[in-house]
GROMACS .gro file of C-alpha atoms in nm:
model
  124
    1UNK     CA    1   4.290  11.743  16.445
    2UNK     CA    2   4.482  11.753  16.769
    3UNK     CA    3   4.723  11.469  16.828
    4UNK     CA    4   4.942  11.402  17.127
    5UNK     CA    5   5.193  11.121  17.080
    6UNK     CA    6   5.389  10.987  17.374
    7UNK     CA    7   5.713  10.796  17.342
    8UNK     CA    8   6.004  10.683  17.556
    9UNK     CA    9   5.835  10.425  17.773
   10UNK     CA   10   5.980  10.083  17.838
   11UNK     CA   11   6.117   9.842  18.094
   12UNK     CA   12   6.369   9.972  18.346
   13UNK     CA   13   6.515   9.844  18.670
   14UNK     CA   14   6.430  10.007  19.000
   15UNK     CA   15   6.655  10.303  19.058
   16UNK     CA   16   6.690  10.370  18.689
   17UNK     CA   17   6.574  10.657  18.471
   18UNK     CA   18   6.355  10.716  18.169
   19UNK     CA   19   6.259  11.025  17.975
   20UNK     CA   20   5.916  11.039  17.821
   21UNK     CA   21   5.831  11.272  17.535
   22UNK     CA   22   5.498  11.396  17.410
   23UNK     CA   23   5.487  11.551  17.065
   24UNK     CA   24   5.183  11.770  17.006
   25UNK     CA   25   5.022  11.869  16.679
   26UNK     CA   26   4.892  12.191  16.826
   27UNK     CA   27   4.928  12.504  16.614
   28UNK     CA   28   4.934  12.719  16.926
   29UNK     CA   29   5.125  12.482  17.151
   30UNK     CA   30   5.264  12.766  17.357
   31UNK     CA   31   4.913  12.852  17.478
   32UNK     CA   32   4.852  12.508  17.626
   33UNK     CA   33   4.919  12.394  17.976
   34UNK     CA   34   5.058  12.042  17.946
   35UNK     CA   35   5.035  11.765  18.201
   36UNK     CA   36   5.132  11.406  18.263
   37UNK     CA   37   4.901  11.151  18.421
   38UNK     CA   38   4.948  10.783  18.483
   39UNK     CA   39   4.723  10.484  18.535
   40UNK     CA   40   4.821  10.157  18.690
   41UNK     CA   41   4.608   9.842  18.641
   42UNK     CA   42   4.297   9.853  18.853
   43UNK     CA   43   4.360  10.210  18.966
   44UNK     CA   44   4.226  10.550  18.872
   45UNK     CA   45   4.418  10.787  18.651
   46UNK     CA   46   4.658  10.984  18.868
   47UNK     CA   47   4.805  11.331  18.819
   48UNK     CA   48   5.183  11.331  18.788
   49UNK     CA   49   5.271  11.688  18.700
   50UNK     CA   50   5.191  11.991  18.488
   51UNK     CA   51   5.375  12.276  18.323
   52UNK     CA   52   5.243  12.617  18.229
   53UNK     CA   53   5.229  12.763  17.878
   54UNK     CA   54   5.565  12.932  17.905
   55UNK     CA   55   5.728  12.662  18.112
   56UNK     CA   56   5.778  12.905  18.394
   57UNK     CA   57   5.564  12.716  18.640
   58UNK     CA   58   5.550  12.348  18.717
   59UNK     CA   59   5.370  12.133  18.968
   60UNK     CA   60   5.392  11.771  19.066
   61UNK     CA   61   5.233  11.514  19.286
   62UNK     CA   62   5.389  11.435  19.621
   63UNK     CA   63   5.465  11.082  19.510
   64UNK     CA   64   5.708  11.200  19.241
   65UNK     CA   65   5.850  11.522  19.382
   66UNK     CA   66   6.226  11.524  19.381
   67UNK     CA   67   6.236  11.237  19.132
   68UNK     CA   68   6.040  11.350  18.826
   69UNK     CA   69   6.085  11.672  18.630
   70UNK     CA   70   5.853  11.809  18.367
   71UNK     CA   71   5.978  12.045  18.096
   72UNK     CA   72   5.877  12.166  17.753
   73UNK     CA   73   6.027  12.293  17.431
   74UNK     CA   74   5.777  12.520  17.259
   75UNK     CA   75   5.990  12.536  16.946
   76UNK     CA   76   5.950  12.161  16.910
   77UNK     CA   77   5.590  12.135  17.034
   78UNK     CA   78   5.710  11.878  17.283
   79UNK     CA   79   5.674  11.821  17.655
   80UNK     CA   80   5.903  11.591  17.850
   81UNK     CA   81   5.890  11.393  18.172
   82UNK     CA   82   6.230  11.302  18.314
   83UNK     CA   83   6.188  11.021  18.562
   84UNK     CA   84   6.473  10.934  18.797
   85UNK     CA   85   6.504  10.693  19.089
   86UNK     CA   86   6.218  10.488  18.952
   87UNK     CA   87   6.029  10.256  19.184
   88UNK     CA   88   5.802   9.961  19.127
   89UNK     CA   89   5.501  10.171  19.215
   90UNK     CA   90   5.578  10.398  18.920
   91UNK     CA   91   5.474  10.118  18.685
   92UNK     CA   92   5.180  10.247  18.482
   93UNK     CA   93   5.066  10.373  18.147
   94UNK     CA   94   5.171  10.737  18.123
   95UNK     CA   95   4.955  10.986  17.936
   96UNK     CA   96   5.016  11.342  17.835
   97UNK     CA   97   4.730  11.588  17.826
   98UNK     CA   98   4.670  11.942  17.706
   99UNK     CA   99   4.445  12.222  17.825
  100UNK     CA  100   4.447  12.557  17.644
  101UNK     CA  101   4.515  12.840  17.885
  102UNK     CA  102   4.473  12.585  18.160
  103UNK     CA  103   4.555  12.638  18.524
  104UNK     CA  104   4.754  12.319  18.560
  105UNK     CA  105   4.486  12.141  18.755
  106UNK     CA  106   4.521  11.792  18.893
  107UNK     CA  107   4.193  11.652  18.763
  108UNK     CA  108   4.178  11.466  18.434
  109UNK     CA  109   3.846  11.628  18.346
  110UNK     CA  110   4.021  11.964  18.315
  111UNK     CA  111   4.217  11.852  18.010
  112UNK     CA  112   4.069  11.852  17.661
  113UNK     CA  113   4.323  11.650  17.466
  114UNK     CA  114   4.496  11.322  17.547
  115UNK     CA  115   4.759  11.099  17.401
  116UNK     CA  116   4.728  10.723  17.365
  117UNK     CA  117   4.973  10.652  17.647
  118UNK     CA  118   5.308  10.482  17.682
  119UNK     CA  119   5.382  10.191  17.914
  120UNK     CA  120   5.645  10.226  18.184
  121UNK     CA  121   5.739   9.911  18.372
  122UNK     CA  122   5.982   9.920  18.663
  123UNK     CA  123   6.124   9.588  18.773
  124UNK     CA  124   6.256   9.532  19.123
   0.00000   0.00000   0.00000
């Protein structure tokens, strides 16, 4: 059974940093495109960024470019989201998602596996 477990969320002041981790119980982790999404209360789930199987290609939404970095360690079956210069509007539940041989799309429906989410709250 596939499990994605996020960790690293919490409360941080505006301008601060957090690093989220997502540990995956995927036997062939290196064949999965991994992505981060987020969902704020009352809003739709929003694409944050994605990273290709090898880690050689990443993409991110305009709202986080230059502030957030996605990376992965295939030896540890883990994907990371480094978040810097956090703003109040970054407050949301953050989810990681996996799509085998995926193209790194920005739509949630493209991803087959999801974690339970981790709360990030940015105080101003």
